[in-house]
PDB file of C-alpha atoms in Angstrom:
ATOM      1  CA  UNK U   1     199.508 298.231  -3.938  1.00 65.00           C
ATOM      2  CA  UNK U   2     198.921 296.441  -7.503  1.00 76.00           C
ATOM      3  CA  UNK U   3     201.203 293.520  -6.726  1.00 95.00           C
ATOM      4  CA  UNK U   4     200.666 291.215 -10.220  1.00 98.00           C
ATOM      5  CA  UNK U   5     198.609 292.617 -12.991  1.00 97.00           C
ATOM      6  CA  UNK U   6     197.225 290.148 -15.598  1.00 98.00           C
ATOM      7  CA  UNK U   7     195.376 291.481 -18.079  1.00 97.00           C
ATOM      8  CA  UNK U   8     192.962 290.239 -20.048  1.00 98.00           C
ATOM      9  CA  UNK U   9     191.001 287.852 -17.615  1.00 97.00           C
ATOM     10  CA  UNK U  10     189.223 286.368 -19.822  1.00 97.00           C
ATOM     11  CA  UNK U  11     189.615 285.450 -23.540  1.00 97.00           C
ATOM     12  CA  UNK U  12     188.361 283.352 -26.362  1.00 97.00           C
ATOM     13  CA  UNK U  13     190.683 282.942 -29.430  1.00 97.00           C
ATOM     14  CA  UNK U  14     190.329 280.807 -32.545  1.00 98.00           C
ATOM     15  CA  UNK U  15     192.535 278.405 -33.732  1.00 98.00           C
ATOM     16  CA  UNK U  16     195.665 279.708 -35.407  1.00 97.00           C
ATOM     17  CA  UNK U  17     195.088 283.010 -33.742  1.00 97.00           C
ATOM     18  CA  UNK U  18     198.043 284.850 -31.818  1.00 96.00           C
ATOM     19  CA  UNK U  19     197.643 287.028 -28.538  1.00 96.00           C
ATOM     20  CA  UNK U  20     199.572 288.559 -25.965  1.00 98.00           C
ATOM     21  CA  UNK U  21     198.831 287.842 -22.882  1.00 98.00           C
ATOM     22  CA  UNK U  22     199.776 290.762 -20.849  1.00 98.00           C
ATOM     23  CA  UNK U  23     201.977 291.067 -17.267  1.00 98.00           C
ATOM     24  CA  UNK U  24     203.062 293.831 -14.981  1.00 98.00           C
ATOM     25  CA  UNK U  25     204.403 294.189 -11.198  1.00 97.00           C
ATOM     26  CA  UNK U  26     205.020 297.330  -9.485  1.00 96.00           C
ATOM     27  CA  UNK U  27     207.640 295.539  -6.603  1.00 95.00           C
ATOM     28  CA  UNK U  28     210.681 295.747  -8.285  1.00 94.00           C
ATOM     29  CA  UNK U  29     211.002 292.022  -8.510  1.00 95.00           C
ATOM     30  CA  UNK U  30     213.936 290.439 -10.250  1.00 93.00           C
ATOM     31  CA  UNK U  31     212.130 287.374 -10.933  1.00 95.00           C
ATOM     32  CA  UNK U  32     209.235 286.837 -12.993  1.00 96.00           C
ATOM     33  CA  UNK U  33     207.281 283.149 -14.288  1.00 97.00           C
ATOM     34  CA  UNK U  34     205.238 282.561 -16.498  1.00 98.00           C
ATOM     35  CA  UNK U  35     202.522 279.251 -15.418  1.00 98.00           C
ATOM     36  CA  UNK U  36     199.812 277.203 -16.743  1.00 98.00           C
ATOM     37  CA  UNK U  37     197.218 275.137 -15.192  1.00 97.00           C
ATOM     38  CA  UNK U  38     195.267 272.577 -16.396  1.00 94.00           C
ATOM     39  CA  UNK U  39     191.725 271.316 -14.534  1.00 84.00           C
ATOM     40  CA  UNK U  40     192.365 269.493 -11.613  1.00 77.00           C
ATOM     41  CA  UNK U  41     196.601 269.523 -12.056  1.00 80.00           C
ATOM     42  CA  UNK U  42     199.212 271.660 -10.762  1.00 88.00           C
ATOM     43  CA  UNK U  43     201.076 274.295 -12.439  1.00 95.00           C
ATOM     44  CA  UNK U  44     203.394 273.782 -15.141  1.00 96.00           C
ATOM     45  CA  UNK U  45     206.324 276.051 -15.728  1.00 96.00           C
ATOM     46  CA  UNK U  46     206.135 277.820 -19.443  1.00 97.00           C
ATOM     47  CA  UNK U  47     208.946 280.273 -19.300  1.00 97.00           C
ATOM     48  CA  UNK U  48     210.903 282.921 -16.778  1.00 95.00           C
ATOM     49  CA  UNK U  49     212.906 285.422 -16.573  1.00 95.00           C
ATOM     50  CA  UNK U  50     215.905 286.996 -14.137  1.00 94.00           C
ATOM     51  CA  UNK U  51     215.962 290.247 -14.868  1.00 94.00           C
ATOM     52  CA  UNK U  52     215.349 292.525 -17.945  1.00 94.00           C
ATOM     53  CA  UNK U  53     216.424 291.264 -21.687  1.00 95.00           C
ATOM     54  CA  UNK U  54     217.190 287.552 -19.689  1.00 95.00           C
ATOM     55  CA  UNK U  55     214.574 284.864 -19.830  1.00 96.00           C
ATOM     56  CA  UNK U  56     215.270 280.973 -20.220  1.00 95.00           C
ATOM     57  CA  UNK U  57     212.630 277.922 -20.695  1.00 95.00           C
ATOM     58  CA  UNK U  58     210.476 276.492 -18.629  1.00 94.00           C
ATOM     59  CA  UNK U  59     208.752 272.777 -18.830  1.00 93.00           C
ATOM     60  CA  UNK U  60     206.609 273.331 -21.285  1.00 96.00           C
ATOM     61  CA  UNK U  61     207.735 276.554 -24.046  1.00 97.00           C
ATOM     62  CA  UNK U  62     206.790 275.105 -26.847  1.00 96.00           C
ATOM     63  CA  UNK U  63     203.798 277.659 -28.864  1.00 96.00           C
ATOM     64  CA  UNK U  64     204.921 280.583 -26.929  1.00 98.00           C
ATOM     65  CA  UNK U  65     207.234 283.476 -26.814  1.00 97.00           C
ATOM     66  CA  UNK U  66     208.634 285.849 -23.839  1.00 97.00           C
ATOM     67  CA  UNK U  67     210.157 289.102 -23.440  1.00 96.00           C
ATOM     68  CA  UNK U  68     211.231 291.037 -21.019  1.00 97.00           C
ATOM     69  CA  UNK U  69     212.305 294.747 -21.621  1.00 96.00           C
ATOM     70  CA  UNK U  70     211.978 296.152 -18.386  1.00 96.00           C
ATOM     71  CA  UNK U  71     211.913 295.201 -14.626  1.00 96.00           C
ATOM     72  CA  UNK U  72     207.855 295.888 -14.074  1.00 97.00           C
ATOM     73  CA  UNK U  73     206.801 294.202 -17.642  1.00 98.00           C
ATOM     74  CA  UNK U  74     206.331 290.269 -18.851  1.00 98.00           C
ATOM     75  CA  UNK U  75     204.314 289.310 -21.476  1.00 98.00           C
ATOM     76  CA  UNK U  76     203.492 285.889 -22.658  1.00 98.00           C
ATOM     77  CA  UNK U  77     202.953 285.757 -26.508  1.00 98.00           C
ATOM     78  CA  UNK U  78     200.899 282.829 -28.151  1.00 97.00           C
ATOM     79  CA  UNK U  79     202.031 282.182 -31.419  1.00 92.00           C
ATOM     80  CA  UNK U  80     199.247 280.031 -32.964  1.00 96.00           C
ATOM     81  CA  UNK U  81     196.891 279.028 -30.518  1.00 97.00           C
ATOM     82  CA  UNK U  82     196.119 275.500 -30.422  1.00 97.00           C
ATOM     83  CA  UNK U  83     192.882 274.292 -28.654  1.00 97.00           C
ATOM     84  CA  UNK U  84     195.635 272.140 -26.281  1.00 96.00           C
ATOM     85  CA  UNK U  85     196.124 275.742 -25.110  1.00 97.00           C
ATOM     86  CA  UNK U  86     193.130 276.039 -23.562  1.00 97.00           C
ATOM     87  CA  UNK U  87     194.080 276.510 -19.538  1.00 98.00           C
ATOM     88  CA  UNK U  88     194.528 279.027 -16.901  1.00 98.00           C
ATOM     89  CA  UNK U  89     197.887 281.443 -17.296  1.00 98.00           C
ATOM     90  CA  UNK U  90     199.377 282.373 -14.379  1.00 98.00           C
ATOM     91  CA  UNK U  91     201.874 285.102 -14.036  1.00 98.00           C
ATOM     92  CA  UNK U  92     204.112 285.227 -10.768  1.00 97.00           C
ATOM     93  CA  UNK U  93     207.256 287.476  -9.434  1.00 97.00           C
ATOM     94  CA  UNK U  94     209.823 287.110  -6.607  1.00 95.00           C
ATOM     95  CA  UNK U  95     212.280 289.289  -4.911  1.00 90.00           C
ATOM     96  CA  UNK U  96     216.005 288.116  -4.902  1.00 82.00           C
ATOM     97  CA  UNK U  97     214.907 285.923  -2.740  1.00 82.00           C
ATOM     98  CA  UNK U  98     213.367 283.609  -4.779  1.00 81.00           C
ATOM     99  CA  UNK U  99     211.520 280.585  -4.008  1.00 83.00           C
ATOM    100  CA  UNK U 100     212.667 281.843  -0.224  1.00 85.00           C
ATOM    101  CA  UNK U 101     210.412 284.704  -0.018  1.00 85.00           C
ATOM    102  CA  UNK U 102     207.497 283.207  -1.733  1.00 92.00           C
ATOM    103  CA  UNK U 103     206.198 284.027  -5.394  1.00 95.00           C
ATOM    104  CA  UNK U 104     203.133 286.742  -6.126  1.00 97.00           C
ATOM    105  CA  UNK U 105     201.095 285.427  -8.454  1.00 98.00           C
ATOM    106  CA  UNK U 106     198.744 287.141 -10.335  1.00 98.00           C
ATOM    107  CA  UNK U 107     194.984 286.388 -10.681  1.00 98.00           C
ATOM    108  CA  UNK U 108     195.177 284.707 -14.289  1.00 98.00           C
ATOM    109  CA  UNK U 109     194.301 284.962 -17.365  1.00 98.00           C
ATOM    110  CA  UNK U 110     191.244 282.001 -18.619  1.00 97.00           C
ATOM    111  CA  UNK U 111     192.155 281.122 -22.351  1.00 97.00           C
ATOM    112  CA  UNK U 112     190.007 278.770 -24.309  1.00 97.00           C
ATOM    113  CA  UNK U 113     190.752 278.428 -27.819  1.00 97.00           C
ATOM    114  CA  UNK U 114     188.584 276.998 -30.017  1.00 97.00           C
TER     115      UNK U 114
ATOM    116  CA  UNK Z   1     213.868 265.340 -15.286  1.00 65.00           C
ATOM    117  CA  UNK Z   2     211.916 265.600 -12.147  1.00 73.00           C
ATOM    118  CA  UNK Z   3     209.104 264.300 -10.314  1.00 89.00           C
ATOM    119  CA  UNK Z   4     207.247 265.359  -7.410  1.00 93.00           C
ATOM    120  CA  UNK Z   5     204.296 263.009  -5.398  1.00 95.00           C
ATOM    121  CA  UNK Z   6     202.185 263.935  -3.105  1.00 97.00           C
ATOM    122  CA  UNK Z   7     198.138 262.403  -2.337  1.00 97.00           C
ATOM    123  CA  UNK Z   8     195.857 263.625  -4.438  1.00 95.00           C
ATOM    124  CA  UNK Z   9     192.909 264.075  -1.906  1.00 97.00           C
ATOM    125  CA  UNK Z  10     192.469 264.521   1.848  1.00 98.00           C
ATOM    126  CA  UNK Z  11     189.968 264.597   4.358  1.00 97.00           C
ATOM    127  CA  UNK Z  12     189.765 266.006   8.169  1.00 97.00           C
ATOM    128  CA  UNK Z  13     187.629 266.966  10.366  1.00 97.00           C
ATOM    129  CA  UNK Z  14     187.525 270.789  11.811  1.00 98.00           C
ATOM    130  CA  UNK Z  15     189.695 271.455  14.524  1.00 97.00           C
ATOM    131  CA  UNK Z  16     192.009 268.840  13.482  1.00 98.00           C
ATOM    132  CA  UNK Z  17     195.109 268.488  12.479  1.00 97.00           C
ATOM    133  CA  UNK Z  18     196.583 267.054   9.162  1.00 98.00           C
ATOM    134  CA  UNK Z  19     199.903 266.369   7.328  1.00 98.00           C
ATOM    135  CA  UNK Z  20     200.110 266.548   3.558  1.00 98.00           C
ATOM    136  CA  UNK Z  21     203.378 264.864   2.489  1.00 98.00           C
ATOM    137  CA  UNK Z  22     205.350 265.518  -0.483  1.00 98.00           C
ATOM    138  CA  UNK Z  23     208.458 263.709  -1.652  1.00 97.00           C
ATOM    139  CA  UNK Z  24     210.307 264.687  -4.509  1.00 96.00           C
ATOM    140  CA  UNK Z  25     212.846 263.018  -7.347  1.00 94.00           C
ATOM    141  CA  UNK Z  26     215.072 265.916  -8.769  1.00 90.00           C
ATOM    142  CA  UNK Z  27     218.503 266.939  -9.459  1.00 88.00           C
ATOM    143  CA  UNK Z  28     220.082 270.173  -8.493  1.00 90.00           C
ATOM    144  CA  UNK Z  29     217.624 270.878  -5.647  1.00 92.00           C
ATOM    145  CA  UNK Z  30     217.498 273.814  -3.786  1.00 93.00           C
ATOM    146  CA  UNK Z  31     214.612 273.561  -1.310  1.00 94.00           C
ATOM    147  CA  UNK Z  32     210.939 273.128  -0.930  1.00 96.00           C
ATOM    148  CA  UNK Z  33     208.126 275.465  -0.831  1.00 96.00           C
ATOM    149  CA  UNK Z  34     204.512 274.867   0.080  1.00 97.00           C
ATOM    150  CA  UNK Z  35     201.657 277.276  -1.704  1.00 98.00           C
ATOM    151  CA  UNK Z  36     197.670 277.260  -1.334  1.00 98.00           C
ATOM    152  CA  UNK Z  37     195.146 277.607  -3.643  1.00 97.00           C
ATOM    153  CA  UNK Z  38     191.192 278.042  -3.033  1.00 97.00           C
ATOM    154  CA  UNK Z  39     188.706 277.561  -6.187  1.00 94.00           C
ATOM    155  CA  UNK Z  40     189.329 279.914  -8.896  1.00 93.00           C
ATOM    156  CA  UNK Z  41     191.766 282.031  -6.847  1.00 96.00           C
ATOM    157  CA  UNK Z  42     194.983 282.448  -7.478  1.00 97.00           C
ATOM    158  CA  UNK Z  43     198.098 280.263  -5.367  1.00 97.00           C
ATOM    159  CA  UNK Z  44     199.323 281.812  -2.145  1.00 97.00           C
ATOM    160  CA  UNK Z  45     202.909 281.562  -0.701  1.00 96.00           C
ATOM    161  CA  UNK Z  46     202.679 279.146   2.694  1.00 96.00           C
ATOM    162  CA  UNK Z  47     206.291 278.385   3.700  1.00 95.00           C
ATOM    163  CA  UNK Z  48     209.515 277.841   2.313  1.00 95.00           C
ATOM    164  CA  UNK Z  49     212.759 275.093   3.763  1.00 96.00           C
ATOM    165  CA  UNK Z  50     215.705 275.550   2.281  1.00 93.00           C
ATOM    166  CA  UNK Z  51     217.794 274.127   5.350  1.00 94.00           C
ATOM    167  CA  UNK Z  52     216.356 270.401   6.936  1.00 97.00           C
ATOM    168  CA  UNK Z  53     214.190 270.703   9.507  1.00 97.00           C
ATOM    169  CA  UNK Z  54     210.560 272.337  10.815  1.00 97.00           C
ATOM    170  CA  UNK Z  55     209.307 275.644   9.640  1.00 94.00           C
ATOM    171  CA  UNK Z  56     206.146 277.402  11.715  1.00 94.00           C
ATOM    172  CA  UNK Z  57     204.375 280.302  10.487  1.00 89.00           C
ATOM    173  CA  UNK Z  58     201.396 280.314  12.764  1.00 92.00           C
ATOM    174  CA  UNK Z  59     199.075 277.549  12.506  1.00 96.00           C
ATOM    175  CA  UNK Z  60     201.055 276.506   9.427  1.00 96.00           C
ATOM    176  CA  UNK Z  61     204.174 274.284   9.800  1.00 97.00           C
ATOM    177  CA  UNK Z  62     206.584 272.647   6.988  1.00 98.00           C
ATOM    178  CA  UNK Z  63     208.953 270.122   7.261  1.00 98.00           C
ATOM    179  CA  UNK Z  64     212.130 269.317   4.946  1.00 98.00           C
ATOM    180  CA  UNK Z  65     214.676 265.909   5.320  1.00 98.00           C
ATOM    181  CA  UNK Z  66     217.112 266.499   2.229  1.00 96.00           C
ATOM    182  CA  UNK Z  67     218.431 262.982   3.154  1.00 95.00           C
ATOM    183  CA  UNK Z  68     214.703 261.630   2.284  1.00 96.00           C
ATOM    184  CA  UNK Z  69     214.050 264.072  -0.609  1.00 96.00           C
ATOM    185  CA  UNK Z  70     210.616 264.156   1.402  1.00 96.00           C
ATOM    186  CA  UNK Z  71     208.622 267.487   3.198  1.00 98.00           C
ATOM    187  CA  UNK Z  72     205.265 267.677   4.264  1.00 98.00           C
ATOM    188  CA  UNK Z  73     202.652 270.452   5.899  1.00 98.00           C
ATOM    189  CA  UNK Z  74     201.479 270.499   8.752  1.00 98.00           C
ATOM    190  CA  UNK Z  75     198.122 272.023   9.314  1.00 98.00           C
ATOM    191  CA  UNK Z  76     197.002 272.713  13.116  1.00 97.00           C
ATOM    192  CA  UNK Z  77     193.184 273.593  14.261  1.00 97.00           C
ATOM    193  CA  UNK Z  78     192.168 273.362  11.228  1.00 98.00           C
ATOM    194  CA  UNK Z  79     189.342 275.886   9.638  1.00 98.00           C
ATOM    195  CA  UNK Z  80     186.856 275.268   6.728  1.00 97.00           C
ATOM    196  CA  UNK Z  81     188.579 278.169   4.928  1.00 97.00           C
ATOM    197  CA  UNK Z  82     191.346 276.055   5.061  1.00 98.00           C
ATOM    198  CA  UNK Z  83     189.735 273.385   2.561  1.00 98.00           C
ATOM    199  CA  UNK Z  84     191.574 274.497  -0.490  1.00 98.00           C
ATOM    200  CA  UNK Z  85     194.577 272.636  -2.684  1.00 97.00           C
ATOM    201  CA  UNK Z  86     197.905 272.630  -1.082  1.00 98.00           C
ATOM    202  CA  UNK Z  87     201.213 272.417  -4.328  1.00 97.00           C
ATOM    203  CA  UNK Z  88     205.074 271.530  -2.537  1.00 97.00           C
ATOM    204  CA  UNK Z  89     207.226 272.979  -5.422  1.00 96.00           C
ATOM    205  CA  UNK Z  90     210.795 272.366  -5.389  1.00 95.00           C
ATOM    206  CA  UNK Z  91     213.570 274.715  -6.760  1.00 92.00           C
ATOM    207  CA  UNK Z  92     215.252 273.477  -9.215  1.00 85.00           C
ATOM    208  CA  UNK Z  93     219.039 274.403 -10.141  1.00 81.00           C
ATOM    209  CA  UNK Z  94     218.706 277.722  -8.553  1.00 82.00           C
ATOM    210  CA  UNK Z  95     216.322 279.939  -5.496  1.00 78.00           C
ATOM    211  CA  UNK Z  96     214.238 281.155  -8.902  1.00 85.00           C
ATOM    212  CA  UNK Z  97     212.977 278.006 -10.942  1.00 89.00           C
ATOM    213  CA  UNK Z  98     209.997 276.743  -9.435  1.00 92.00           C
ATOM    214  CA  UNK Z  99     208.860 273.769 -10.770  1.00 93.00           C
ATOM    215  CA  UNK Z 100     205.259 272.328  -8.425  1.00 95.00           C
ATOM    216  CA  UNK Z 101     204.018 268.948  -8.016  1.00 92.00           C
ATOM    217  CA  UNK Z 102     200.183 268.120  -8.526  1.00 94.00           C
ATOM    218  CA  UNK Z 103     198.758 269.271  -5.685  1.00 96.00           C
ATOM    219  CA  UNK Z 104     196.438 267.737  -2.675  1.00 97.00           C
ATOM    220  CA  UNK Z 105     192.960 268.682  -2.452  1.00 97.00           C
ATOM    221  CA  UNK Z 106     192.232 269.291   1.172  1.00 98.00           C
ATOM    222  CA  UNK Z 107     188.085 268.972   2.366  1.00 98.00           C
ATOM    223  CA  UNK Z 108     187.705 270.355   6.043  1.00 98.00           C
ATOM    224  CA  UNK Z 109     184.395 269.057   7.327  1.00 97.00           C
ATOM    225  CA  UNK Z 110     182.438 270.140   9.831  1.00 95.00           C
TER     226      UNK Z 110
END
């Protein structure tokens, strides 16, 4: 009863370094997101996805990538990490459902870059 | 674009009961979900109104007027564990896109 895997939890990258930043679900969720969150704001929308090998822009995509080759698996690539990329990465799915049966999110991932 | 306000901080007292309101600016709008979030955890799925009108869910209620492009919680008997940040989140163009507004830091006191 996994629910939303993030791995790693915590990282430190320099600047100009790239990453993955690592999401998996074991519900058979259609829907996956992709969030950050900034001290004291609300989530912003980076990029999601609809189903394997489909994934469209969020708010904010610019300095990162996304793939999704299969159903369980959604990882968030950093191209260059800036230090304005310093925040808290959320990953979240849904059922078909959508917003109407709630998101999972997963416990984050705490990137400083420096 | 879109915008969603709602207060930025709230107080109440335990046993109490508080609204946090929410009202929204956005085009193709599908409905309005409510999600909590305690310190360092990770947000939690509250309630969901697609349709106008009152959801419960126990001690939790949400509220949705399309007409207004405004929804609000509704907390009841309110706990300390329920001093934590409350995010509406509207979807946008379809059930899927979830785009949240700020958030309202709620402080229960004793």
């Amino acid at each position: 009863n996994a629910g939303v895997t993030q791995t790693p939890k915590f990282q430190v990258l320099k600047t100009g370094q790239s990453m993955t930043l690592q999401c998996a679900q074991d519900m058979n969720h259609e829907y996956m997101s992709w969030y950050r969150q900034d001290p004291g704001m609300g989530l912003r929308l980076i990029h999601y996805s609809v189903g394997a090998g489909i994934t469209d822009q969020g708010e904010v995509p610019n300095g990162y990538n996304v793939s999704r080759s299969t159903t369980e698996d959604f990882p968030l690539r950093l191209l260059s990490a800036a230090p304005s990329q310093t925040s808290v990465y959320f990953c979240a799915s849904s059922s078909s459902l959508g917003a109407g049966g709630g998101y999972t999110f997963g416990s984050g991932t705490r990137l400083t870059v420096v | 674009g879109q915008s969603l306000e709602q207060p930025s901080e709230v107080t109440a007292v335990e046993g109490a009961i508080v609204q946090i309101n929410c009202t929204y600016q956005t085009s193709g709008f599908y409905g309005l979900s409510w999600y909590q979030q305690h310190d360092g955890g990770a947000p939690t799925f509250l309630s969901y109104n697609g349709l106008d009108g009152l959801e419960e869910t126990g001690r939790f209620s949400s509220f949705l007027s399309r007409s207004d492009s405004y929804g609000y919680l509704l907390l009841q008997e309110l706990q300390m564990k329920d001093s934590a940040s409350y995010f509406c989140a509207v979807s946008k163009d379809s059930s899927y896109k979830l785009i949240f507004g700020s958030g309202t830091r709620l402080l229960v006191r004793p």
